[in-house]
XYZ file of C-alpha atoms in Angstrom:
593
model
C -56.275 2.532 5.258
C -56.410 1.907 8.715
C -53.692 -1.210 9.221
C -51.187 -3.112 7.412
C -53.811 -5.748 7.612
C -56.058 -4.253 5.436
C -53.362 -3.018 2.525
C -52.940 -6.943 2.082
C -56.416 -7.033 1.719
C -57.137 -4.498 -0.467
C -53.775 -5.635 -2.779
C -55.238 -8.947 -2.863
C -58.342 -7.880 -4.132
C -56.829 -5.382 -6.461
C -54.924 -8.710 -7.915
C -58.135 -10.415 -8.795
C -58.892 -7.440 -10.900
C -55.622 -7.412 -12.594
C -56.378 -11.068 -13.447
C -52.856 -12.191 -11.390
C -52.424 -14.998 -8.514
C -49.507 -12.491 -7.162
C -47.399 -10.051 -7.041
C -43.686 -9.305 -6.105
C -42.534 -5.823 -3.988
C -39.183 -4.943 -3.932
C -37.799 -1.848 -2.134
C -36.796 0.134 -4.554
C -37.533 2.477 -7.168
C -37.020 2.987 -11.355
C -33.794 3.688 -10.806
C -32.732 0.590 -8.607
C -31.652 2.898 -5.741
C -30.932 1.517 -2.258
C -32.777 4.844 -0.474
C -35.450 6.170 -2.329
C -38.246 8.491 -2.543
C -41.352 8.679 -0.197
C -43.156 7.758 -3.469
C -41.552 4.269 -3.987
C -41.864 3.229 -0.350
C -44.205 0.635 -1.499
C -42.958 -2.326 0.509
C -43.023 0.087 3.535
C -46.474 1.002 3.375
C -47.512 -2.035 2.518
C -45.662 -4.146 5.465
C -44.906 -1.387 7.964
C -40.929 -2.462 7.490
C -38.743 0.518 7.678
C -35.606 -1.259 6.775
C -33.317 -0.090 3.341
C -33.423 -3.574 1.787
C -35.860 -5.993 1.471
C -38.877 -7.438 -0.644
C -41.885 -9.198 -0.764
C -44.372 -11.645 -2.395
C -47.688 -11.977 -2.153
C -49.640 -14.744 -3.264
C -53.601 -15.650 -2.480
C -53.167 -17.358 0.567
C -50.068 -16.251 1.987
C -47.136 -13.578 1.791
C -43.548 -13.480 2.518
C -40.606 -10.936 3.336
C -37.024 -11.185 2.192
C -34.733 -9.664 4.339
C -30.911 -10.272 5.257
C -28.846 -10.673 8.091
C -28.984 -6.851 9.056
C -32.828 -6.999 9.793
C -33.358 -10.514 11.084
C -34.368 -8.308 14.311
C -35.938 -5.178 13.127
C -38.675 -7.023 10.567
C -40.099 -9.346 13.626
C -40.412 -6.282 15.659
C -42.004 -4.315 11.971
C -43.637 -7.003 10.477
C -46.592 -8.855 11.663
C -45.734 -12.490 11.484
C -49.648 -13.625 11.476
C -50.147 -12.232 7.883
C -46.474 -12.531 6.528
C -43.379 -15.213 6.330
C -40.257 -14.331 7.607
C -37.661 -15.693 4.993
C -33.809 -14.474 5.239
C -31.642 -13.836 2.252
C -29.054 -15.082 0.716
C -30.312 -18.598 2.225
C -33.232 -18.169 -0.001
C -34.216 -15.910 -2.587
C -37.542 -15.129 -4.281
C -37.441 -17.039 -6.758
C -37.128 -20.395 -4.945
C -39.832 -19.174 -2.645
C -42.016 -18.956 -5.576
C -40.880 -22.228 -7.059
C -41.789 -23.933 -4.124
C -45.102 -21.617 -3.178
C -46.957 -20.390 -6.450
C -49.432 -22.304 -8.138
C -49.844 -24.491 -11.010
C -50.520 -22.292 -13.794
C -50.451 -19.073 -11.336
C -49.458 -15.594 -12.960
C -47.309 -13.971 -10.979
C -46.883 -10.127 -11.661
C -44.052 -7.805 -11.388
C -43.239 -4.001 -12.486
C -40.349 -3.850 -15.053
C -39.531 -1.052 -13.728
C -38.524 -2.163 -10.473
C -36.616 -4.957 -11.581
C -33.527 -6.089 -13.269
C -33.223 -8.336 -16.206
C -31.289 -11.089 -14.171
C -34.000 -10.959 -11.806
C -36.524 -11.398 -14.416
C -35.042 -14.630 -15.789
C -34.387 -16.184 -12.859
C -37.477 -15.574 -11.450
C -39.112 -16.641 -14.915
C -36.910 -20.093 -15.098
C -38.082 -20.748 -11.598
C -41.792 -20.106 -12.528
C -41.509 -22.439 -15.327
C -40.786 -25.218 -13.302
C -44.324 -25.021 -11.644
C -46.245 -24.316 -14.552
C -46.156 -20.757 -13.939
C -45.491 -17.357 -15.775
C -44.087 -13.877 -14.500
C -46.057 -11.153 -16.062
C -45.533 -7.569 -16.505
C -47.814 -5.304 -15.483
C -48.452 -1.931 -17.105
C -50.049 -0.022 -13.893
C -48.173 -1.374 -10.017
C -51.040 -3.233 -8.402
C -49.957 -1.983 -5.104
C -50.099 2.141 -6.565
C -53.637 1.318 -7.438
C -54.443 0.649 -3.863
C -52.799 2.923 -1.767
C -55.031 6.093 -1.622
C -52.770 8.618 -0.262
C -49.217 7.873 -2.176
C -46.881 10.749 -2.124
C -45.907 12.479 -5.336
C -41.984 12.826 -6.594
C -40.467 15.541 -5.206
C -40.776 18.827 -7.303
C -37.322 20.005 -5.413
C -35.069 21.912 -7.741
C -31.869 21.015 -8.827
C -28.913 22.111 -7.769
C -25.096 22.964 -9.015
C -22.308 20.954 -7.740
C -19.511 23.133 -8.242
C -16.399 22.301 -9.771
C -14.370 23.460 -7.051
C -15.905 20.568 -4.759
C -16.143 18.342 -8.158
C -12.450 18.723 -9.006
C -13.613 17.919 -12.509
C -15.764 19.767 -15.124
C -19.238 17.749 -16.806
C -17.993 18.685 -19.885
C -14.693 16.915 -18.941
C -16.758 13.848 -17.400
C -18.578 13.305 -20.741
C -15.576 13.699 -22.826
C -14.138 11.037 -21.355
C -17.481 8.833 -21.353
C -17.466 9.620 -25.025
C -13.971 7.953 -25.503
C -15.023 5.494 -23.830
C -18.034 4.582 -25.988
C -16.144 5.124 -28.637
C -13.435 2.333 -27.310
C -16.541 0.098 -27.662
C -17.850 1.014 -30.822
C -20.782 2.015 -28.919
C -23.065 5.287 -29.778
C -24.843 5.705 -26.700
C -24.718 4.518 -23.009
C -28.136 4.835 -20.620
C -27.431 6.174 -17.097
C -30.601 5.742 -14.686
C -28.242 5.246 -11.650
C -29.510 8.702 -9.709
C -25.957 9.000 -8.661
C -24.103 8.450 -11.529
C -26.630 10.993 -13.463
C -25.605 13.653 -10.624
C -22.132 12.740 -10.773
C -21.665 12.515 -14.556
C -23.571 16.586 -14.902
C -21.999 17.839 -11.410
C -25.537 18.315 -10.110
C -27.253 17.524 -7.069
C -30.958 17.210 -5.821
C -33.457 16.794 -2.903
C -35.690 13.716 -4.192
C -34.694 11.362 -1.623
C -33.991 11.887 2.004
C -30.251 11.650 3.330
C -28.977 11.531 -0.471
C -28.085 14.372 -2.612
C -29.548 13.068 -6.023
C -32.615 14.384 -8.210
C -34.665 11.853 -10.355
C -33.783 12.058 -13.521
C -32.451 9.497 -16.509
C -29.545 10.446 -19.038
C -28.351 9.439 -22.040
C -24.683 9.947 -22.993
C -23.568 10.014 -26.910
C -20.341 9.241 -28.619
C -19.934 12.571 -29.731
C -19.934 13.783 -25.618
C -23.398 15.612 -26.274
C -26.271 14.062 -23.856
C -29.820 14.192 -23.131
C -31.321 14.694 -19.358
C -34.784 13.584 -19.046
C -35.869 15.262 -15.715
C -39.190 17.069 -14.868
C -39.117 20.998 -16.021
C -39.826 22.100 -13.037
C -36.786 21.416 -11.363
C -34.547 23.450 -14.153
C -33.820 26.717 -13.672
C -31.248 29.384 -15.200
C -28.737 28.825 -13.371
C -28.475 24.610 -13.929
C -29.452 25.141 -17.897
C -26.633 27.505 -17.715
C -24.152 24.992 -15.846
C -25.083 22.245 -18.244
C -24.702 24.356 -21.340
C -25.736 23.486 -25.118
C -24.009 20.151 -25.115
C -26.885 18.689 -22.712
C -30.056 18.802 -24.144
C -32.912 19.274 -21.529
C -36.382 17.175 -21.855
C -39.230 16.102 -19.089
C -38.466 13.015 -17.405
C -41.879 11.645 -18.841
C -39.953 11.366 -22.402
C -37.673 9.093 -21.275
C -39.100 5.817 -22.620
C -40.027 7.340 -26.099
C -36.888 8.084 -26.310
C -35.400 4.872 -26.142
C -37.733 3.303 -28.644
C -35.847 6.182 -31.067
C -32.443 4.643 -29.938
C -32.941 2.104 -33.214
C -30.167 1.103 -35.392
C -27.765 2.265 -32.344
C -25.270 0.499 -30.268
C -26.381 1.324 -26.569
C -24.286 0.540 -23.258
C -26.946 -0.087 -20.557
C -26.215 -1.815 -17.027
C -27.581 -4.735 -16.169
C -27.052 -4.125 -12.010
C -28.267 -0.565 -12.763
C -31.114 -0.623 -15.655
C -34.321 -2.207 -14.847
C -35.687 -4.616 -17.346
C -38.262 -2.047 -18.669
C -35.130 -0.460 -20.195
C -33.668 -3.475 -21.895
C -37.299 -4.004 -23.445
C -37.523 -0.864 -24.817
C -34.424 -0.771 -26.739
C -34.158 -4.033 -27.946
C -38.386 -3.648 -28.895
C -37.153 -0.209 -30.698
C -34.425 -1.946 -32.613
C -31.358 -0.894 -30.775
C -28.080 -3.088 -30.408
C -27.656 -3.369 -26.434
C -24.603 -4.165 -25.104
C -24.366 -5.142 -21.405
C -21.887 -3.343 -19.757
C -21.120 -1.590 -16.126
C -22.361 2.466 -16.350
C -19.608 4.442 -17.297
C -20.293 6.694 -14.767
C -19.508 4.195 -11.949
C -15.605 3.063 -11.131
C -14.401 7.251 -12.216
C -17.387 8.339 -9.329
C -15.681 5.696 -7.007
C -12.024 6.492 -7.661
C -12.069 9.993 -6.267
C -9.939 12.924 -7.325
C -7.295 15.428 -5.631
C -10.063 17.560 -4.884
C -12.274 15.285 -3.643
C -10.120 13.764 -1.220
C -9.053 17.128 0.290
C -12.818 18.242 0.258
C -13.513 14.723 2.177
C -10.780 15.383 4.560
C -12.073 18.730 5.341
C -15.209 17.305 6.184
C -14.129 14.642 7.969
C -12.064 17.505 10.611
C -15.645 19.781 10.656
C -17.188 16.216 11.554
C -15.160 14.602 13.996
C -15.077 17.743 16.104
C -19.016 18.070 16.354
C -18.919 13.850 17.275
C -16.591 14.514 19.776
C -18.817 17.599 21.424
C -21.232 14.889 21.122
C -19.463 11.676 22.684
C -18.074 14.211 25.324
C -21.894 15.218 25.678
C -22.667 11.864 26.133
C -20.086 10.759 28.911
C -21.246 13.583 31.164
C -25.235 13.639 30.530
C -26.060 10.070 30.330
C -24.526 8.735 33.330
C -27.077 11.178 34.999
C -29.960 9.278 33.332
C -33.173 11.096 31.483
C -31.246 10.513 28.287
C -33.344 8.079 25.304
C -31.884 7.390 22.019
C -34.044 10.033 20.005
C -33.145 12.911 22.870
C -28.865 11.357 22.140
C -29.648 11.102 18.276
C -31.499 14.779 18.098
C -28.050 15.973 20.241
C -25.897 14.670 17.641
C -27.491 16.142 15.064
C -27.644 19.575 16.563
C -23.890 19.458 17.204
C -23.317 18.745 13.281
C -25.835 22.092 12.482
C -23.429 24.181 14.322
C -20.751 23.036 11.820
C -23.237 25.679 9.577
C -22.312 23.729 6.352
C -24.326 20.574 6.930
C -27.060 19.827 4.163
C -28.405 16.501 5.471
C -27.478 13.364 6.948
C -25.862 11.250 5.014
C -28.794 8.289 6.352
C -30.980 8.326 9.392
C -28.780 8.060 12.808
C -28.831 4.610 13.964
C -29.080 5.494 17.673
C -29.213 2.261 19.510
C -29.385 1.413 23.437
C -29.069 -1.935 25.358
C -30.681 -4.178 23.454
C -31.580 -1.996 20.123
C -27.641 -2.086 19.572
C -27.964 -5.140 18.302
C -30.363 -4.496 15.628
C -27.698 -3.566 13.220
C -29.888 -1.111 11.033
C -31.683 -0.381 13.574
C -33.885 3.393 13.057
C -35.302 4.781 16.815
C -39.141 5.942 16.541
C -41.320 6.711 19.320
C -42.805 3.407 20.237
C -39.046 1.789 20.122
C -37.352 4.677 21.900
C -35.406 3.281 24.849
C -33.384 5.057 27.675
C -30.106 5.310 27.675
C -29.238 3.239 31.287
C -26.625 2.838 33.464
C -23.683 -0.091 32.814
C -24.854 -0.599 29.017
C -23.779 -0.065 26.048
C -24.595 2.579 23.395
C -23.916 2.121 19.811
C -24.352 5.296 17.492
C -24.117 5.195 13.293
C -24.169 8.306 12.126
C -23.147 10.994 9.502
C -23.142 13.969 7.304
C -23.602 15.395 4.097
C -21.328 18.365 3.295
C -20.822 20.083 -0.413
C -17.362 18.847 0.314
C -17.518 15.508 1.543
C -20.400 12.455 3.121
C -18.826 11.222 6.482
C -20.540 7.858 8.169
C -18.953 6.665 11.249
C -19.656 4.241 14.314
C -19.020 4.516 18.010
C -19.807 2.143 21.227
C -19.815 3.872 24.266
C -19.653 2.445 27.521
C -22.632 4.215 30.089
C -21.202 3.395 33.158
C -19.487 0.348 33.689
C -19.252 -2.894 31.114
C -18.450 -6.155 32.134
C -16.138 -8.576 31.445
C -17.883 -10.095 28.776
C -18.267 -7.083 26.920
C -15.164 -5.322 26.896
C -13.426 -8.586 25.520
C -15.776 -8.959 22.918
C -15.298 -5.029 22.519
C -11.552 -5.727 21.833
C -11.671 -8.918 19.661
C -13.430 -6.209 17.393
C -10.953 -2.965 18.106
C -8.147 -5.801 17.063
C -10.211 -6.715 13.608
C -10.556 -3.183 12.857
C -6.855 -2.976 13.196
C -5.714 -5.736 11.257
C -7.698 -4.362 8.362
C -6.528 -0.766 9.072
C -3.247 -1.532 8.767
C -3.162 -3.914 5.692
C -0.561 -3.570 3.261
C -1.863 -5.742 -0.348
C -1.410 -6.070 -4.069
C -2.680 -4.093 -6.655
C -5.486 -6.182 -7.770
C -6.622 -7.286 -4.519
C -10.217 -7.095 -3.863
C -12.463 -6.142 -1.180
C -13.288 -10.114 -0.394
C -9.969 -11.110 -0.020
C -9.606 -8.359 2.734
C -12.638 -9.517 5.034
C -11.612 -11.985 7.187
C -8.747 -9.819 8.388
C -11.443 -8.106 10.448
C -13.206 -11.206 11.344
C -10.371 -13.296 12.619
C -10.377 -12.876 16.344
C -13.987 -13.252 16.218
C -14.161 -16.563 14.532
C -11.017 -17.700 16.647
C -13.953 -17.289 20.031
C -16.930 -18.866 17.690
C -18.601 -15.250 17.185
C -19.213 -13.482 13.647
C -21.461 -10.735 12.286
C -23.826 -10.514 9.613
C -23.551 -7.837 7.179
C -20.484 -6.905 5.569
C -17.060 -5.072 6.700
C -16.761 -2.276 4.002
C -18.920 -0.298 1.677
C -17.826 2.462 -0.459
C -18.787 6.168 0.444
C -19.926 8.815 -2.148
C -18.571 12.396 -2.571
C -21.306 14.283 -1.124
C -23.611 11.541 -2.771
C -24.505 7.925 -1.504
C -23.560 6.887 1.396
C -23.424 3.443 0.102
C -21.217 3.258 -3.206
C -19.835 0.854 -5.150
C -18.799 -1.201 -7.115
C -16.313 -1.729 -4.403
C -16.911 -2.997 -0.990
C -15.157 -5.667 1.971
C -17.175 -8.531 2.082
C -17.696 -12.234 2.031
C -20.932 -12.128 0.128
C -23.107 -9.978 -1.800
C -20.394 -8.616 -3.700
C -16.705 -7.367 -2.905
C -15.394 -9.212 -6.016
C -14.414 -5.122 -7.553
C -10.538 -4.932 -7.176
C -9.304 -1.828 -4.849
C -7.941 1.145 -6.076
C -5.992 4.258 -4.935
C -8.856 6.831 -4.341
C -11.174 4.611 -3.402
C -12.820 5.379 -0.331
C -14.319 2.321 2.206
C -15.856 1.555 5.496
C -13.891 -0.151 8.274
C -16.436 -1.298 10.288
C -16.760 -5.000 11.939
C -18.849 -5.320 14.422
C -20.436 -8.143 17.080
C -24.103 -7.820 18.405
C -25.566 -10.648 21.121
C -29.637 -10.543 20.713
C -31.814 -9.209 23.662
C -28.446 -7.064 25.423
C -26.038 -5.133 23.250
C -24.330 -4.364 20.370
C -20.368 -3.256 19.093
C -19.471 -1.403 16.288
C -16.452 0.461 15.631
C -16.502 2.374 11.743
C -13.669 4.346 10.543
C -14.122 5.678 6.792
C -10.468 4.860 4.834
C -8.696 5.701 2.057
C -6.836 3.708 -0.421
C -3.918 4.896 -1.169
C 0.009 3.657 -3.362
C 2.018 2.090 -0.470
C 6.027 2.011 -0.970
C 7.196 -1.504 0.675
C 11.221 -1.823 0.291
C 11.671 -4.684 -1.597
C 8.159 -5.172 -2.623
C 8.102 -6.353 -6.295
C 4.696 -4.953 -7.153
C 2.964 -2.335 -6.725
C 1.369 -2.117 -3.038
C -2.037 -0.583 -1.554
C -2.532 0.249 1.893
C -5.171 2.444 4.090
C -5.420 6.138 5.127
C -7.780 6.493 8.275
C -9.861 9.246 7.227
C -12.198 9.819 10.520
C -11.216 11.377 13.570
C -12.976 10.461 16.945
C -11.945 9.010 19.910
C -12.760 4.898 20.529
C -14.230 4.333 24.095
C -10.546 3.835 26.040
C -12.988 1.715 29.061
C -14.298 -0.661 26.804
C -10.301 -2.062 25.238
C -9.377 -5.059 27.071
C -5.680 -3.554 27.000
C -3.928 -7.442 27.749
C -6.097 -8.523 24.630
C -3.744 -6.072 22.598
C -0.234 -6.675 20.946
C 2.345 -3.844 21.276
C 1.784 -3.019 17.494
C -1.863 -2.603 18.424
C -1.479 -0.244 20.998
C 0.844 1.267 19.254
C -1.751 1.974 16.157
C -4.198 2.787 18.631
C -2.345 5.173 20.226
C -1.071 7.194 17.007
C -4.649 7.355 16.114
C -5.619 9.389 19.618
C -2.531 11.671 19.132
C -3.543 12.293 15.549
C -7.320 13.022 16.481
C -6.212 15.218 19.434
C -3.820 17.147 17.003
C -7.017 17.517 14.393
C -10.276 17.802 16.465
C -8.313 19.840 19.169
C -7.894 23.407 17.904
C -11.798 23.406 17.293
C -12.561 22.335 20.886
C -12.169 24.321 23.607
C -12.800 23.802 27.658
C -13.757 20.984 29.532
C -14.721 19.335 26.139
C -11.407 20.272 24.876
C -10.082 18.599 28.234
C -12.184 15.423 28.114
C -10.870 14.981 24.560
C -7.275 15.200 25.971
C -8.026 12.288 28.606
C -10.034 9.978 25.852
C -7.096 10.528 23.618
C -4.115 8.860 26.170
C -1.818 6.251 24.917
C -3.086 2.988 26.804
C-alpha cells in the first residue's frame, strides 16, 4: 500500500467487516516484548512511527497515538498529525481516551494476545461507562490488511554456554522447581523471550539487537519442562544441550497445551502473560496463580561469571568507543561528517573487537537539534551533518557472548557556549551524586532518582524518561524488574548483582541535547559504623566524558575528585589496547581537571 494514509483506510474498512467500531494497536508482540520482530511491527507499518513504545486506537472517525515523554519529538516528525491524535502517556492512557471518544454501544476490538489482563479490565471498566464493550478478536484486523507482512524468523537457535552462563539449565530449573514447590504450585508459564533464553541457556536471532528466539516454556515442579518453539530452529546440538528433561514441541502447540494444564496449579505473570494465556488456563480448568516469572529477579541478579564476562566486555568496548570519540574529535571538526557516516564509524570500530554479535539496539546518533529527540533513530531523510560549535550526542552499544554494554556520550564539535557547558555540568554533577551513593539494603530504584535530578530542578530544568534501566547478560538491553525512576516503575528494591543505567540527561527542543550513561554495578558496601547492611555502585564503563564541555567552578572538590579517578582508571583499562596518536589523545581526554 502506497501511504500510511491508505493502511487507515483499508483497516477501517477491514473493521466494518469484522463487525467492530475500532480497534486498539499496541507495539508489541505475544510475548509482551519491548523490541520485537519485523512481524509484529504492526503499529509501525500502520503509522510510520519507528519508536520502541507506543500504541494506538482507531475508531471510525478518528485515531490516536500514545506515546511518552521520550518521543514527544520523534512521533510529530513520524506521524502525520492530519489523520492521527497526538496524546502523551502517563497523562492519559487508552483507556480514558476511549472513555471519552468511543461510541455508545461501540465494540471496540483488541488481540488477547497482545495484551495483558490488567489492560483488559481497565480498558473494559472504562468501556462500560459509555455503553461500550472490548471484544476479542480471533484473526488481528490490522494482519488481514497488510499484504506484504513479514514471516517469524526461521533463525536457529543457539547455545549459550555455561562458561558465559556461570550456571547450568538444569541448575536454573532445579531451582525454579523449588520454587514452585514453595508455592504449592505444579507449573509456572514463561512467554517472557528472555526469561525462556535465560532459564534453557539459549539464545536466538528473532528480533533485531536482542539475542532471544520465539518460543514459550513451561516449567514443572518436578524441574522437567516443555519448549514450544518451531522445529526448524532445533538442531543436534541444542536438543543435545537441553537434554531429556526438556521436552521439545512446535511453538504452534502452545495453546493446546495449556487447555491440558487442568486440575493444575499454574504460576503465570500478569506484566509478562498476555490475557490470551490467562483465558486459556482458567477456560481449561487450571488453578492460576498470579505471580512474577520465576525466571526474572535470578536473570537480573547476575552471577560471578557474569559479572567478570560483563567486565570483559565492557574493556573490549570502551576501547573501540574511544577509537571512535578520538575519531570523532579529529574528523568532524573538518566537516563532511552526518550522523549515519559517525554511527556506521562506531559500529565498524566495535567489528574490529571480532567478538561482536549485534548491537545491543540501534545507535542513537544524534546532531544539533536531533540530540534532543531522546530515542531518536537517524534514517536518510533525517540524517543531519555533524557542524561546527554543536553538540553531538551518541547512545550506543554491543552485544557480546560475554556481556551487552549501552553507553552515552556528548561531544562538543568545536566550541559550546556558555549555556551549554553549564547545563552540561548540572548533569556530569547528577550523574555523580548517583554514582557515588552509598544506601540501605532495601532501597529501591525510585528512592535513588532525584539524586541525579537535583541540580537540574534547583535551575527549573528536568528530563523525561527515566535515570536507570537494568541491562541483560548478553540479552535485553532493557531489563527489569529493577530500574531508577520516578514513574513507570522503579518500585523493585536493589540488589548486589544487579546491573543499572546511570544516565540523566537534559535536551532543549530545536538545538541540542546532553546525555552522559555509565552502566553500574550494585555491589555490598562496608560503612564503619553503619548498622545495616549498605549498597553502593561499581562504574562498569570505561570512556572518557568530553573534559570542554565541564563547567570546572560548577564542581565540588569531591566531584573532581570522582571525576578524575574515573579518567585515571579508564586510561589504566582502555590504554594497553590503544596505541599512537589515539593512544595519545586518550592520555590528554583523561587529565585530572
Amino acid at each position: 500500500m502506497s501511504s500510511y494514509e491508505d493502511r487507515l483506510k483499508a483497516l477501517r474498512a477491514q473493521l466494518v467487516r469484522q463487525k467492530l467500531d475500532g480497534f486498539v494497536v499496541p507495539l508489541t508482540d505475544e510475548h509482551m516484548s519491548e523490541y520485537v520482530g519485523a512481524y509484529a511491527q504492526r503499529l509501525a507499518w500502520l503509522t510510520g512511527f519507528q519508536g520502541s513504545a507506543g500504541s494506538a486506537v482507531v475508531l471510525p472517525q478518528e485515531a490516536a497515538i500514545f506515546v511518552d515523554g521520550r518521543y514527544t519529538l520523534q512521533v510529530r516528525e513520524q506521524v502525520d498529525g492530519a489523520h492521527w491524535q497526538y496524546e502523551s502517556v502517563p497523562q492519559t492512557s487508552i483507556a480514558a481516551w476511549l472513555k471519552d471518544h468511543a461510541g455508545q454501544g461501540a465494540r471496540i476490538g483488541y488481540d488477547p494476545w497482545l495484551h495483558t489482563r490488567a489492560w483488559v479490565n481497565q480498558a473494559t471498566a472504562a468501556l462500560a461507562e459509555r455503553g461500550a464493550e472490548l471484544v476479542a478478536v480471533d484473526t488481528n484486523p490490522v494482519d488481514a490488511v497488510w499484504p506484504d507482512r513479514p514471516a517469524p524468523s526461521d533463525a536457529r537457535l543457539v547455545v549459550h554456554d555455561d562458561r558465559f552462563a556461570g550456571r547450568s539449565a538444569a541448575e536454573k530449573r532445579a531451582a525454579m522447581a523449588d520454587w514452585l514447590t514453595d508455592r504449592r504450585a505444579d507449573a509456572a508459564v514463561l512467554s517472557a523471550l528472555d526469561s525462556i533464553a535465560w532459564t534453557f541457556n539459549i539464545r536466538g536471532k528473532d528480533v533485531e539487537r536482542t539475542p532471544v528466539a520465539l518460543a514459550y516454556a513451561i516449567v514443572h515442579a518436578d524441574a522437567t519442562a516443555d519448549l514450544y518453539v518451531a522445529p526448524e530452529k532445533m538442531d543436534d546440538a541444542v536438543a543435545q544441550h537441553l537434554g531429556n528433561a526438556v521436552r521439545v514441541h512446535d511453538r504452534a502447540a502452545f495453546a493446546d497445551a495449556l487447555a491440558d494444564l487442568g486440575g493444575r496449579t499454574v504460576v503465570a505473570d500478569p506484566e509478562r502473560a498476555v490475557a490470551a494465556i490467562f483465558n486459556a488456563l482458567e477456560d481449561g480448568g487450571a488453578t492460576v496463580l498470579s505471580l512474577r516469572d520465576p525466571a526474572v529477579l535470578p536473570k537480573a541478579i547476575k552471577n560471578d561469571t557474569e559479572i567478570a564476562g560483563h567486565k570483559a566486555a565492557q574493556a573490549r568496548d570502551g576501547a573501540a568507543l574511544s577509537r571512535f570519540l578520538h575519531w570523532v574529535a579529529v574528523e568532524a571538526p573538518k566537516g563532511g561528517q552526518t550522523e549515519l557516516s559517525a554511527s556506521d564509524r562506531l559500529e565498524s570500530f566495535r567489528k574490529e573487537t571480532g567478538l561482536l554479535e549485534d548491537l545491543s539496539f540501534d545507535t542513537i546518533s544524534g546532531a544539533g537539534a536531533n540530540g534532543a529527540v531522546v530515542h531518536y533513530r537517524v534514517e536518510e531523510k533525517t540524517n543531519r551533518p555533524i557542524e561546527l560549535n554543536s553538540l553531538y550526542l551518541v547512545d550506543s552499544g554491543g552485544q557480546y557472548r560475554d556481556g551487552t554494554t549501552d553507553v552515552t556520550r556528548t561531544l562538543a564539535i568545536g566550541t559550546p557556549t556558555d549555556e551549554m557547558r553549564r547545563r552540561f555540568t548540572l548533569v556530569l554533577k547528577g550523574h555523580i551524586a548517583l554514582a557515588r551513593a552509598v544506601f540501605p539494603k532495601g532501597t529501591r530504584g525510585g528512592q535513588l532518582d532525584v539524586l541525579a535530578r537535583q541540580y537540574l530542578w534547583a535551575e527549573g530544568l528536568d528530563y523525561a524518561h527515566g535515570t536507570g534501566h537494568g541491562v541483560g547478560s548478553f540479552l535485553s538491553v532493557h531489563e527489569g524488574p529493577q530500574r531508577i525512576a520516578t514513574f513507570g516503575g522503579g518500585d523493585e528494591p536493589l540488589v548486589a548483582g544487579m546491573i543499572l543505567s546511570n544516565e540523566p540527561g537534559y535536551y532543549k527542543t530545536g538545538e541540542y541535547g546532553i546525555r552522559i550513561e555509565n552502566l553500574v554495578l550494585v555491589e555490598e558496601r562496608t560503612v564503619p559504623g553503619a548498622e545495616k547492611p549498605m549498597l553502593g555502585f561499581q562504574t562498569l564503563t570505561f570512556a572518557p566524558i568530553d573534559r570542554t564541555l565541564i563547567a570546572t567552578q560548577l564542581l565540588t572538590d569531591e566531584e573532581r575528585g570522582w571525576l578524575d579517578a574515573y579518567h585515571a582508571a579508564v586510561l589504566d583499562l582502555i590504554g594497553p589496547q590503544l596505541e599512537g596518536e589515539t593512544l595519545s589523545w586518550l592520555r590528554a581526554a583523561c587529565a585530572p581537571l
